[in-house]
Short mmCIF file of C-alpha atoms and ligand atoms in Angstrom, two decimals:
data_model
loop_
_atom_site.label_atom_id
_atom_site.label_comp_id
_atom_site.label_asym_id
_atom_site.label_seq_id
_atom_site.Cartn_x
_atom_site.Cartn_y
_atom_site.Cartn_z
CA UNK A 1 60.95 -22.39 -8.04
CA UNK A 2 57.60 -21.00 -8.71
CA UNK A 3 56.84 -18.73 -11.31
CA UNK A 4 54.69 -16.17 -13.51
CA UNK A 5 53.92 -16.37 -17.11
CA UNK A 6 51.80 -13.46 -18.51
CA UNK A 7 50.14 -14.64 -21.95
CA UNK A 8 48.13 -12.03 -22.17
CA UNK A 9 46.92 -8.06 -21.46
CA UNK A 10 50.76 -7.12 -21.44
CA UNK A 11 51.10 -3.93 -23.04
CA UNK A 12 47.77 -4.16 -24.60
CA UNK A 13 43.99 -3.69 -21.90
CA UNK A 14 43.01 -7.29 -23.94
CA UNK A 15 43.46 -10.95 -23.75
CA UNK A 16 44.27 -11.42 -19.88
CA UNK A 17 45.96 -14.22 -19.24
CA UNK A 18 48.20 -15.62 -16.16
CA UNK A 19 49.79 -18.59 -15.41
CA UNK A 20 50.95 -19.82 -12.26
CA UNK A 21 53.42 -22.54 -12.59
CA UNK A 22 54.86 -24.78 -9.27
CA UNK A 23 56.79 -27.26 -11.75
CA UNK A 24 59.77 -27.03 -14.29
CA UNK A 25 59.32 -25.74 -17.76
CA UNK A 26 58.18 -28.52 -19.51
CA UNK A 27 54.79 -27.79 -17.43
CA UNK A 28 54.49 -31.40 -16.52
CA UNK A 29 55.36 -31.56 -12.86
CA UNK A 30 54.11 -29.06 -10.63
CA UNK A 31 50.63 -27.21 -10.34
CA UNK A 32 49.85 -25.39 -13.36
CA UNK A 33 47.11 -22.81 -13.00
CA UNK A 34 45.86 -20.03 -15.05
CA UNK A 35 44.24 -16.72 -13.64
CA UNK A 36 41.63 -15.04 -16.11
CA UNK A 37 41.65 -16.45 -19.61
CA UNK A 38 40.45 -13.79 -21.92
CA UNK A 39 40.08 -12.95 -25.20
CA UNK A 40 42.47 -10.39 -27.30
CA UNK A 41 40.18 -7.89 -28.89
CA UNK A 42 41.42 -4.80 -31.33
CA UNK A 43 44.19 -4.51 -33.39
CA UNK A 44 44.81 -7.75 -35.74
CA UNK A 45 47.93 -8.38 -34.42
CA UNK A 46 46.08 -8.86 -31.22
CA UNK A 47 43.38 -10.58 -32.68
CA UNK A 48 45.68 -13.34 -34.45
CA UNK A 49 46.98 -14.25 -30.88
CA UNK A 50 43.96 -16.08 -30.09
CA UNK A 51 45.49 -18.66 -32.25
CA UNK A 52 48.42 -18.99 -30.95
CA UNK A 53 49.06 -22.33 -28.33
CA UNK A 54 49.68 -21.83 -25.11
CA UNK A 55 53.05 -22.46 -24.13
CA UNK A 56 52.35 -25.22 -22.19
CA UNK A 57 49.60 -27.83 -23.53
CA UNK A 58 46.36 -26.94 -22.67
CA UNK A 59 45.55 -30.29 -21.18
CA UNK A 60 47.83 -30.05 -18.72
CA UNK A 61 46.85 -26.77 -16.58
CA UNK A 62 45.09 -28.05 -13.63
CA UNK A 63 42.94 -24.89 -13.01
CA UNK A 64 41.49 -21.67 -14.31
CA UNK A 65 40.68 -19.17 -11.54
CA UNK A 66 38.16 -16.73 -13.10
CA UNK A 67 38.00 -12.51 -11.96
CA UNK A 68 35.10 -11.54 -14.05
CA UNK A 69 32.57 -12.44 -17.19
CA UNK A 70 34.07 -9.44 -19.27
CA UNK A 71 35.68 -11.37 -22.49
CA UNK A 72 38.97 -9.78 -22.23
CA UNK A 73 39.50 -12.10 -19.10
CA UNK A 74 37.29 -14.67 -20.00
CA UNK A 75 36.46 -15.17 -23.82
CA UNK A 76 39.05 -17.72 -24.40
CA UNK A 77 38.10 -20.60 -22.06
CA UNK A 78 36.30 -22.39 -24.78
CA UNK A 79 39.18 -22.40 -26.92
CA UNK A 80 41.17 -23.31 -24.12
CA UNK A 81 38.78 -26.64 -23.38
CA UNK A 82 38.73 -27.60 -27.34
CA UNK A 83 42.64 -27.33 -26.53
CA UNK A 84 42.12 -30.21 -24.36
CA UNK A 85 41.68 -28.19 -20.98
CA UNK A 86 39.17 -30.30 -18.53
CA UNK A 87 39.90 -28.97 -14.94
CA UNK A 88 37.32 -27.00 -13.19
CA UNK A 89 37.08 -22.92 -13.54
CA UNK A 90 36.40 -21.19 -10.57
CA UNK A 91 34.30 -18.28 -10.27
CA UNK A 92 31.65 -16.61 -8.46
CA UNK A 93 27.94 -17.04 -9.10
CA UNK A 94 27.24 -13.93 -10.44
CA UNK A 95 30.08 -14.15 -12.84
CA UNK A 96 29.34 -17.82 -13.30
CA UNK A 97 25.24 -16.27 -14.50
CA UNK A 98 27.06 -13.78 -16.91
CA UNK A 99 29.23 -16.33 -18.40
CA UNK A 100 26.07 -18.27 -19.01
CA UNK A 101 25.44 -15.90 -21.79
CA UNK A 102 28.30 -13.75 -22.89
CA UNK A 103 30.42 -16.96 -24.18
CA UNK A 104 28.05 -18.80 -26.25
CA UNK A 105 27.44 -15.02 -27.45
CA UNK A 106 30.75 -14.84 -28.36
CA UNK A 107 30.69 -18.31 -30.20
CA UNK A 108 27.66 -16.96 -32.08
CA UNK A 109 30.01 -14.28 -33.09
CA UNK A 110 33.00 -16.38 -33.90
CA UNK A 111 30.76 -18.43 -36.12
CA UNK A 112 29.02 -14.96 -37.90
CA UNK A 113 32.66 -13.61 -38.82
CA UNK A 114 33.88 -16.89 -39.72
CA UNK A 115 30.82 -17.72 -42.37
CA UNK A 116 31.62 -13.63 -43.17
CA UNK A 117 34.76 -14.41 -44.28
CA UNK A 118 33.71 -16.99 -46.00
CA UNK A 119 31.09 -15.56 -48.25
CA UNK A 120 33.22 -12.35 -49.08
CA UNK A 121 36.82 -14.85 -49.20
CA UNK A 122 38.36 -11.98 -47.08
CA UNK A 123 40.15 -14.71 -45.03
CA UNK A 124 43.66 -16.49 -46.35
CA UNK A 125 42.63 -19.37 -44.66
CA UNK A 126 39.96 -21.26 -46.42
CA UNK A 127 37.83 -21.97 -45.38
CA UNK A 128 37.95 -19.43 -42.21
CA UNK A 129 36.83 -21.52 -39.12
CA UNK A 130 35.74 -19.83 -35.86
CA UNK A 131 38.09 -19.68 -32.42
CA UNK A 132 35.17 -22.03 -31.04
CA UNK A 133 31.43 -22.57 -32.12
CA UNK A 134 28.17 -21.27 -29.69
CA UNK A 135 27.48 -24.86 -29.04
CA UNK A 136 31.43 -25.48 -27.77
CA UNK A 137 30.59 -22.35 -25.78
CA UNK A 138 27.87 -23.52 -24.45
CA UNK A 139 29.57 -26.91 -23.55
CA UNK A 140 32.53 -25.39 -21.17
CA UNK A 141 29.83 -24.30 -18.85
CA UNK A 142 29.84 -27.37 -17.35
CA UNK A 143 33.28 -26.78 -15.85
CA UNK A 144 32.02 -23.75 -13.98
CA UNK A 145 32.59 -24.13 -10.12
CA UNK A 146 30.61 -21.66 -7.98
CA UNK A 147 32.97 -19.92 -5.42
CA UNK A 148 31.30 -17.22 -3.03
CA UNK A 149 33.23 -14.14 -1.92
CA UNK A 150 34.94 -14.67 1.24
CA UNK A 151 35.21 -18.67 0.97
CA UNK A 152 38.70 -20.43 0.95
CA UNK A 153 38.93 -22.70 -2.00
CA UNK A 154 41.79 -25.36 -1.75
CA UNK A 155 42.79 -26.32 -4.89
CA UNK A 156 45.68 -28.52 -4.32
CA UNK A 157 47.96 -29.38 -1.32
CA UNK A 158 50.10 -26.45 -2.03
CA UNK A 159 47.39 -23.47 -3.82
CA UNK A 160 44.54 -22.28 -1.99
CA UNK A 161 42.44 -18.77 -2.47
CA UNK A 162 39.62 -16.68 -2.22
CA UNK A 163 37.64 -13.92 -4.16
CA UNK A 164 37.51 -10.47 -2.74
CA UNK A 165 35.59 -7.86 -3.76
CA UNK A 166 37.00 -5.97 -7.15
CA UNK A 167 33.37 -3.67 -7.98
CA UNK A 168 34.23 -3.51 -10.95
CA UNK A 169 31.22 -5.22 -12.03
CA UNK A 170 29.15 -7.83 -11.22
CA UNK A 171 30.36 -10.34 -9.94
CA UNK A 172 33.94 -9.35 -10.11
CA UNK A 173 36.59 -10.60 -7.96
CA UNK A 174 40.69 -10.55 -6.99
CA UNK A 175 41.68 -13.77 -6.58
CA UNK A 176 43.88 -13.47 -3.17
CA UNK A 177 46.04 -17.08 -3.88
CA UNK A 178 48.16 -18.62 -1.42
CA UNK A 179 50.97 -20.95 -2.44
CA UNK A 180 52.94 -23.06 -0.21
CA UNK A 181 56.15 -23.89 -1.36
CA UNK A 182 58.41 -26.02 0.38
CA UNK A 183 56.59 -25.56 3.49
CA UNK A 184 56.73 -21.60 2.68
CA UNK A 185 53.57 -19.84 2.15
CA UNK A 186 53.41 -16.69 -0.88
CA UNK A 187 50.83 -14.33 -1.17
CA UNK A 188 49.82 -13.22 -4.67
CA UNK A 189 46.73 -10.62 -5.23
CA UNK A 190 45.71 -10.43 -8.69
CA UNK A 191 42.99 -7.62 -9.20
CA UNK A 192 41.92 -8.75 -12.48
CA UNK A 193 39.94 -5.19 -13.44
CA UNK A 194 39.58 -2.58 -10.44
CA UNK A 195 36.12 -0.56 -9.61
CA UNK A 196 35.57 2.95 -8.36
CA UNK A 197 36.69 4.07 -4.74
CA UNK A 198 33.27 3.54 -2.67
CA UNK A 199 32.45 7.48 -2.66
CA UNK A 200 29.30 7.12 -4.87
CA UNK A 201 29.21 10.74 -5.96
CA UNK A 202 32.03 10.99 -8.14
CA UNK A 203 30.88 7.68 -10.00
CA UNK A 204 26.79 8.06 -10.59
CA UNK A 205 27.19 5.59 -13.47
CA UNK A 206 28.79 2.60 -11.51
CA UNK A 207 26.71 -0.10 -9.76
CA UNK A 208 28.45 -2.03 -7.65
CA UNK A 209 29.27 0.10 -4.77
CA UNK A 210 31.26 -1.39 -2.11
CA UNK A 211 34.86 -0.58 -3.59
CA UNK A 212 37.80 -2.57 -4.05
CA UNK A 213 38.39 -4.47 -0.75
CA UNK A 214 40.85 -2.15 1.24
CA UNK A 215 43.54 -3.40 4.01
CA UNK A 216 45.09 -6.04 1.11
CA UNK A 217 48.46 -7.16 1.73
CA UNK A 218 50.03 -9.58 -0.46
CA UNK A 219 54.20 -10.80 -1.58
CA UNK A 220 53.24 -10.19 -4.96
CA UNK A 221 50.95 -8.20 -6.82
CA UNK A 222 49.55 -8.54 -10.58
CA UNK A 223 47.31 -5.64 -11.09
CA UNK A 224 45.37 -3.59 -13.69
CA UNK A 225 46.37 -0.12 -15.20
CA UNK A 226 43.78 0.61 -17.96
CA UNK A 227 43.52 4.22 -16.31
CA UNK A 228 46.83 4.55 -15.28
CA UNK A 229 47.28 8.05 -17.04
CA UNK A 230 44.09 9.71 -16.62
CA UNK A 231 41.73 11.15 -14.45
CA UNK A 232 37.25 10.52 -14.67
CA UNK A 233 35.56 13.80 -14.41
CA UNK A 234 34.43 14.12 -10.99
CA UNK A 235 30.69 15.51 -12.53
CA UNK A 236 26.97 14.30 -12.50
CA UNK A 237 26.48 12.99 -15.91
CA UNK A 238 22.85 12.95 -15.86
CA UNK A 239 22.20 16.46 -16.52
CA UNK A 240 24.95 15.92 -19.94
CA UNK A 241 22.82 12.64 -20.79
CA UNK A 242 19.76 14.40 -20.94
CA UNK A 243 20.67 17.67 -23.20
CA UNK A 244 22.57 15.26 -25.64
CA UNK A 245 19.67 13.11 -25.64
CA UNK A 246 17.14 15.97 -25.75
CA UNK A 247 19.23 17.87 -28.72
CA UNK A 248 19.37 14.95 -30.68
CA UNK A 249 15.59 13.93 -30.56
CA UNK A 250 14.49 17.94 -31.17
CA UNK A 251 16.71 17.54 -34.33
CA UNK A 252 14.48 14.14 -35.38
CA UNK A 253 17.49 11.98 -34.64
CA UNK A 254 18.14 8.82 -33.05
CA UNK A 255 20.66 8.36 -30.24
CA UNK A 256 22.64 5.01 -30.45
CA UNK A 257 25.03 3.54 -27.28
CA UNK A 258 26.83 0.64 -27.95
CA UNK A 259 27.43 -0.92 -24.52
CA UNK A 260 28.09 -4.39 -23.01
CA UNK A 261 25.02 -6.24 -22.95
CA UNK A 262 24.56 -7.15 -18.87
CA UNK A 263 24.85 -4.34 -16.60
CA UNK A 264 26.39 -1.22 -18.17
CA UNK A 265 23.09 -1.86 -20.18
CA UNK A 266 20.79 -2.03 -17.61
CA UNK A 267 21.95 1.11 -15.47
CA UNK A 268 21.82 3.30 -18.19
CA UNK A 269 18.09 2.40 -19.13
CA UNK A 270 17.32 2.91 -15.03
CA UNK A 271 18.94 6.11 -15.65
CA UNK A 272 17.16 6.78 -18.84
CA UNK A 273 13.54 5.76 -17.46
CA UNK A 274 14.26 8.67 -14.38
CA UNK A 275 15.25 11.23 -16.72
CA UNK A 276 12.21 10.30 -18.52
CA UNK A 277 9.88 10.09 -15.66
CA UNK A 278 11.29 13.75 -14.38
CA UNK A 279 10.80 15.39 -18.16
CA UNK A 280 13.98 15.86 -18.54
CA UNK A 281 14.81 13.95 -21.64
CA UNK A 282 11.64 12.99 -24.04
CA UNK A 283 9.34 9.88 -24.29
CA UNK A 284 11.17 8.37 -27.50
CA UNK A 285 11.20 4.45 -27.80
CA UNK A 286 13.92 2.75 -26.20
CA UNK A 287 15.02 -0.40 -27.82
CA UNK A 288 17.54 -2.79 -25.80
CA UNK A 289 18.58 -4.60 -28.72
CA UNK A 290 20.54 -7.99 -27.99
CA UNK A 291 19.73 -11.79 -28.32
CA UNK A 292 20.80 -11.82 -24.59
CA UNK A 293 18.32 -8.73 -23.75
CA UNK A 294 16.02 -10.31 -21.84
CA UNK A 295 17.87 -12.75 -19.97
CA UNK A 296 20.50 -9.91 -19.30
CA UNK A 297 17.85 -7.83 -17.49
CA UNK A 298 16.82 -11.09 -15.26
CA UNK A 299 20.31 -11.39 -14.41
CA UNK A 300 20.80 -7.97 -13.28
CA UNK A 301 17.90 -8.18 -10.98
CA UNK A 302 18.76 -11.36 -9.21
CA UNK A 303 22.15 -10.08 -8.23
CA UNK A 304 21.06 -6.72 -7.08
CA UNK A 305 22.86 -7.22 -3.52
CA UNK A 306 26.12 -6.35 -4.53
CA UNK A 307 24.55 -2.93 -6.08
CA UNK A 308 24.83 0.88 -4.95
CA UNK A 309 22.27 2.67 -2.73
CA UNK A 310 21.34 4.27 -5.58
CA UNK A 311 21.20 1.70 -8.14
CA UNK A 312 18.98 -0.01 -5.58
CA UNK A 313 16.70 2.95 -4.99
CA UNK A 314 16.17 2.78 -8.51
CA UNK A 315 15.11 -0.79 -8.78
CA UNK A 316 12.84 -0.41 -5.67
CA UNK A 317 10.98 2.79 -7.59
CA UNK A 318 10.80 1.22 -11.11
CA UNK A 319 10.50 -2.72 -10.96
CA UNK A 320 11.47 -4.33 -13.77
CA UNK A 321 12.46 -2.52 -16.88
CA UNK A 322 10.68 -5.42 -18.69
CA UNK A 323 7.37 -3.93 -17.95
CA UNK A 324 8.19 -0.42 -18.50
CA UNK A 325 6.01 0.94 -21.19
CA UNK A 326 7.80 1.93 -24.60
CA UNK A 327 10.66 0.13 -23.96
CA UNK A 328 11.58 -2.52 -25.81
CA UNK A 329 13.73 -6.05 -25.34
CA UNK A 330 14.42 -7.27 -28.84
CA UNK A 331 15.55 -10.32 -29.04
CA UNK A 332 15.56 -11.87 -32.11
CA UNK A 333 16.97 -10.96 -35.63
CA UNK A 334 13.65 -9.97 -36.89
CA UNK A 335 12.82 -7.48 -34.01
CA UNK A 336 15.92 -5.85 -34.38
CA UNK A 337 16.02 -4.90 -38.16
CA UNK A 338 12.39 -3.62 -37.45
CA UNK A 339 13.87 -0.97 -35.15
CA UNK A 340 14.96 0.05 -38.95
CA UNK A 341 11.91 0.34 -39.82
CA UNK A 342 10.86 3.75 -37.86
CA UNK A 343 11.70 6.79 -38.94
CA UNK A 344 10.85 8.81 -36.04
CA UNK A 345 13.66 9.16 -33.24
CA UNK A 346 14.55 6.92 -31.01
CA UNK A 347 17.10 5.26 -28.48
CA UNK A 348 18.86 2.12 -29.18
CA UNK A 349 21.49 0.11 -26.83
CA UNK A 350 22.92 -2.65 -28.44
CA UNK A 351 26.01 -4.56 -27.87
CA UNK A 352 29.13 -5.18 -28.28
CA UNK A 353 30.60 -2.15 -26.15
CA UNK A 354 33.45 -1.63 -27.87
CA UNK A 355 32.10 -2.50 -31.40
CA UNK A 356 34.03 -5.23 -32.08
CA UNK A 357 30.81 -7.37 -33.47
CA UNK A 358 27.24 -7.66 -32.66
CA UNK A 359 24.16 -5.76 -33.42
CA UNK A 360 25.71 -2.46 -32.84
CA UNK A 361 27.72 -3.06 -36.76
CA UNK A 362 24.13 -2.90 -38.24
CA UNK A 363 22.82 0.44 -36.12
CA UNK A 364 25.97 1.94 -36.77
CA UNK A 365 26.15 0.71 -40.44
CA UNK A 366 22.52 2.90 -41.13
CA UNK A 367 23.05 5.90 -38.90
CA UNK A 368 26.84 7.28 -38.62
CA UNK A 369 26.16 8.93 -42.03
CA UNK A 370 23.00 11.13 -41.26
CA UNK A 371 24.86 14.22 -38.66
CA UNK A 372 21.11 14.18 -37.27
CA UNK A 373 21.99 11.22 -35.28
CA UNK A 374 23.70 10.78 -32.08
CA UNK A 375 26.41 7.88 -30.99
CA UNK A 376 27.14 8.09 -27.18
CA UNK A 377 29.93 6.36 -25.49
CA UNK A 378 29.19 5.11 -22.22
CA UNK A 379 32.12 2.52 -21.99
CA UNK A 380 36.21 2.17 -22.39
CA UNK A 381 37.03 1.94 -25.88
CA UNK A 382 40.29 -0.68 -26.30
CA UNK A 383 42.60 0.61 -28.99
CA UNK A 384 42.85 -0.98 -32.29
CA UNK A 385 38.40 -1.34 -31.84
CA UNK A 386 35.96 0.56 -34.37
CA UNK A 387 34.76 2.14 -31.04
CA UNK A 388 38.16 3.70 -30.04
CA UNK A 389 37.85 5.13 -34.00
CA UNK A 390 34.98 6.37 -33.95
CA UNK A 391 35.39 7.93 -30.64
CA UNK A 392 38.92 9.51 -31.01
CA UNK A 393 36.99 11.58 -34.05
CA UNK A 394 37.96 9.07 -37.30
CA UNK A 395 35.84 10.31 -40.75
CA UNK A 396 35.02 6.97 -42.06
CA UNK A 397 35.18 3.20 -40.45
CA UNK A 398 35.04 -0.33 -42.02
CA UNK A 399 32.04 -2.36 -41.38
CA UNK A 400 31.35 -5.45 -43.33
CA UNK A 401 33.98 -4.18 -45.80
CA UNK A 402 32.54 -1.07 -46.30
CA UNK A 403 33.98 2.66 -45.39
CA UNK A 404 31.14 3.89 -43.86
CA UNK A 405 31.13 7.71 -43.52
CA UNK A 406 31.27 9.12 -40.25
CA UNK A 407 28.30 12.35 -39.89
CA UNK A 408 26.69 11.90 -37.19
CA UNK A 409 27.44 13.35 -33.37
CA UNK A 410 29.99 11.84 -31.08
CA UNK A 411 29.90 11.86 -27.47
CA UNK A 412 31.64 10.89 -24.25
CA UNK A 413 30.44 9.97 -21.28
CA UNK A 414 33.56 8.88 -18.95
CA UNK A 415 31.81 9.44 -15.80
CA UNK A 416 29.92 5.82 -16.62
CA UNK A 417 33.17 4.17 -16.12
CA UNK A 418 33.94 1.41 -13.94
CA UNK A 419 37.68 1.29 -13.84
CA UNK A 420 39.51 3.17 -11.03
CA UNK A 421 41.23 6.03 -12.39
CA UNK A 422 44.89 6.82 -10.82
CA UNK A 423 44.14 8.88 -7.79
CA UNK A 424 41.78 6.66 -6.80
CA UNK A 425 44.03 3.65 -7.47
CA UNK A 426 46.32 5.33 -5.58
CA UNK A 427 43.57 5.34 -2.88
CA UNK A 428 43.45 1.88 -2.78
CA UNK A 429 46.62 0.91 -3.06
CA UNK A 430 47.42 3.31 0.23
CA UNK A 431 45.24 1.24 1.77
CA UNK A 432 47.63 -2.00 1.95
CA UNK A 433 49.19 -3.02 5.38
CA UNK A 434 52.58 -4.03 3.67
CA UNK A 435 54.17 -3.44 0.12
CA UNK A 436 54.01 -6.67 -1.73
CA UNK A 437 57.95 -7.28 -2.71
CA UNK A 438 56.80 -7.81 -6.33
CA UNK A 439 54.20 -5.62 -8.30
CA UNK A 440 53.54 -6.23 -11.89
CA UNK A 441 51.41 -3.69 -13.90
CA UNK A 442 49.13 -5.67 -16.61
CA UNK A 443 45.88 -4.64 -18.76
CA UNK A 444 47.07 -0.93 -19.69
CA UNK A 445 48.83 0.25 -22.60
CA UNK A 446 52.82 0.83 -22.31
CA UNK A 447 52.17 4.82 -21.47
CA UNK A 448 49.37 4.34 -19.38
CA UNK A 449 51.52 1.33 -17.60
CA UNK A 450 54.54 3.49 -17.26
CA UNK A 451 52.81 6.24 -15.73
CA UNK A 452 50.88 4.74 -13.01
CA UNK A 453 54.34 2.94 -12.46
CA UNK A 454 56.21 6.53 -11.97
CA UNK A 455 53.24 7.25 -9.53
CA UNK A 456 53.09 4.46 -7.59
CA UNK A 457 57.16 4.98 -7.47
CA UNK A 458 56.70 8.26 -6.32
CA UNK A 459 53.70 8.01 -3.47
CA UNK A 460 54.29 4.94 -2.38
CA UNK A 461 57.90 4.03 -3.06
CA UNK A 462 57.18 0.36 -3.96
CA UNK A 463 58.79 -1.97 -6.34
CA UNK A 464 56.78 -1.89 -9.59
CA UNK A 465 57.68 -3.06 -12.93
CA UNK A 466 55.70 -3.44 -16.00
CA UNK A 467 54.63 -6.91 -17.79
CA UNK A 468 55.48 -7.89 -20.50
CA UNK A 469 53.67 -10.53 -23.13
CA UNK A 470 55.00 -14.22 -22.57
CA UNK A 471 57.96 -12.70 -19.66
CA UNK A 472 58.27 -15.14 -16.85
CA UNK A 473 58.88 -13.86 -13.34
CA UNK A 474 60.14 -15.72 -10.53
CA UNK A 475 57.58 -15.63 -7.06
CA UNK A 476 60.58 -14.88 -4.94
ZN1 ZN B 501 36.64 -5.84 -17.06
#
């Protein structure tokens, strides 16, 4: 009998992780195959289960089948290869081009907190090693499969699939699997993270624009439920962007967005150059401040098929953003502490998103004291992060073991984000030509979970329980 393990982003929006198991519970006969394999990110709890073993030995799972580059679904497949893993990971090419350079990103950053811990002996290990090195990063990418949207993949004799649209970002998939079990075929639809309905106007911020793909209809379903309590404001941000912006330059200080490096980035600074072009937010420097900056905006520009009207018109008006006067790609160390350097206003985007690491530590570091300053949130911030802290209104936060006093201006702008919130989940889901006998709600936190369980209960009177970490289900 086939079954479910969730290792991950049960109860908690991090660390996705699903495996698909044809065999007995020693995981040596049978397919083996894991969807997503993400980092957890946030609380420490969380954090130390990146070191926990699979249940199964890593060696032995035949197949990762990848939804998207975010790290909370993918982070951990370099761990999972220096755990002996060698089969191929499937993805598309877009999120193949992202993975390119968020993991060995990520193994920069494993290295920086390990040698961190090291020099400050904040770590009860000693020495403090990383979860995997750039270069072991950098070496999984060979594994990488391209698979296009659309395209049946057969993986074995009895698991086939293909990627359907999520737009969520780029790139991002479901993985629609079939498996054929004693002559018995099982659909399972597993939305890794879910976009925003294809009505652009209530989402400005979003760029992929087709929607999740509608008409689904699977046996089982695994899906998302980051927003399953809450509802995006249904308002323009632009007009909010540019008086925050505009406030916080009249009052000589600079605006910092911390914000995942490919994408999120880059729609913001189209945004940014318009409201600049149309006077409605002044010429200040704009610094994109990442080791991945450039590469990040070349990566956004070759993929710009699977992008919105608007995000398109955009493009088509202002070309590259890497010839756009005043704004700035800094890439290496040395050009980003010189952004230190001026003490006239400017803006700076700078990864990671949720400030769990990166660049954004060092902005925040010098300007959360000074109220002049502005920090805007144009992303979801997971619990247990500094951003979520810092967000939710917290006077001080730790960065490189310091409390660093919080002064300076918060803001929120949800509008950016690129998770369906529960009406328009609802939306989708009405939009299935059967209910799957099995739904599973994964990536949300327990409330959040429970109540996009009570309305999916109550509008569409399905089946729906919530996962939880390590539980095995049975595909009946
Ligand atoms: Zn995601």
């Amino acid at each position: 009998m086939s079954y479910i393990q969730f290792l991950g982003a049960a109860g908690v929006v991090t660390g996705s992780k699903h495996l698909i198991n044809t065999g007995d519970e020693s995981g040596k006969q049978g397919l083996q195959v894991l969807v997503d394999c993400g980092l957890f990110q946030g609380q420490k709890e969380w954090r130390e289960r990146n070191w926990q073993d699979l249940p199964i030995p890593a060696r032995e799972i035949d197949a990762v089948i990848l939804t998207h580059a975010h790290l909370d679904h993918c982070g951990w497949i370099p761990r999972l290869v220096k755990q002996g893993f060698h089969g191929p990971i499937y993805a598309t090419p877009a999120t193949i081009d992202l993975c390119g350079i968020l993991l060995p990103d990520s193994g920069h950053l494993q290295e920086e907190d390990a040698a961190y811990y090291n020099k400050t002996r904040a770590s009860k290990h000693t020495p403090a090693l990383p979860l995997y090195t750039m270069e072991e990063a950098q070496q999984c990418l060979t594994l990488f499969h391209p698979v296009n949207f659309g395209e049946l993949k057969q993986v074995t004799g009895e698991l086939s699939f293909r990627f359907v649209r999520a737009a969520h970002i780029l790139g991002s998939a479901m993985a629609e699997i079939t498996l054929t079990t004693n002559g018995r075929p099982q659909k399972l639809l597993f939305t890794g993270d879910i976009g925003r309905v294809r009505d652009n106007q209530i989402a400005p911020g979003k760029v992929v624009h087709s929607g999740p793909t509608e008409g689904e209809d699977c046996d089982l379903l695994v899906m998302e439920s980051t927003y399953g309590n809450r509802e995006h404001p249904h308002s323009d941000p632009r007009p909010q962007m540019a008086a925050l912006i505009r406030t916080t330059v009249q009052r000589g200080g600079t605006v910092v967005v911390p914000s995942f490096a490919v994408e999120r980035s880059q729609k913001f600074l189209f945004m940014l150059k318009e409201l600049m072009e149309t006077r409605q937010v002044p010429n200040v420097p704009v610094h994109a401040d990442s080791p991945m900056a450039i590469k990040a905006v070349e990566i956004f520009l070759k993929h710009a098929e699977e992008f919105s009207p608007d995000a398109k018109a955009l493009i088509a008006k202002y070309g590259s953003p890497l010839e756009w006067p005043n704004f700035h790609f800094d890439q290496t160390q040395d050009e980003s502490k010189k952004i230190n350097d001026s003490p006239y206003p400017s803006i700076i985007v700078s990864s990671s998103g949720m400030v769990t690491g990166g660049r954004i530590l060092h902005h925040l570091m010098l300007r959360l004291p000074d109220p002049r300053n502005l920090v805007l949130f144009i992303g979801f911030q997971a619990p247990g992060t500094r951003g979520f802290s810092i967000k939710n209104g917290a006077k001080e936060v730790k960065m490189f073991g310091q409390e660093i006093p919080i002064r300076a201006q918060i803001a929120a702008l949800e509008q950016f984000s690129d998770h369906a919130d529960t009406p328009e989940l609802l939306e989708w889901l009405h939009t299935f030509r059967r209910p799957p006998r099995q739904t599973y709600l994964v990536h949300g936190e327990p409330q959040a979970a429970s109540m996009l369980r009570n309305a999916m209960t109550q509008a569409l009177g399905w089946n729906v329980q919530i996962a939880a970490y390590r539980q095995k289900v049975q595909v009946e």
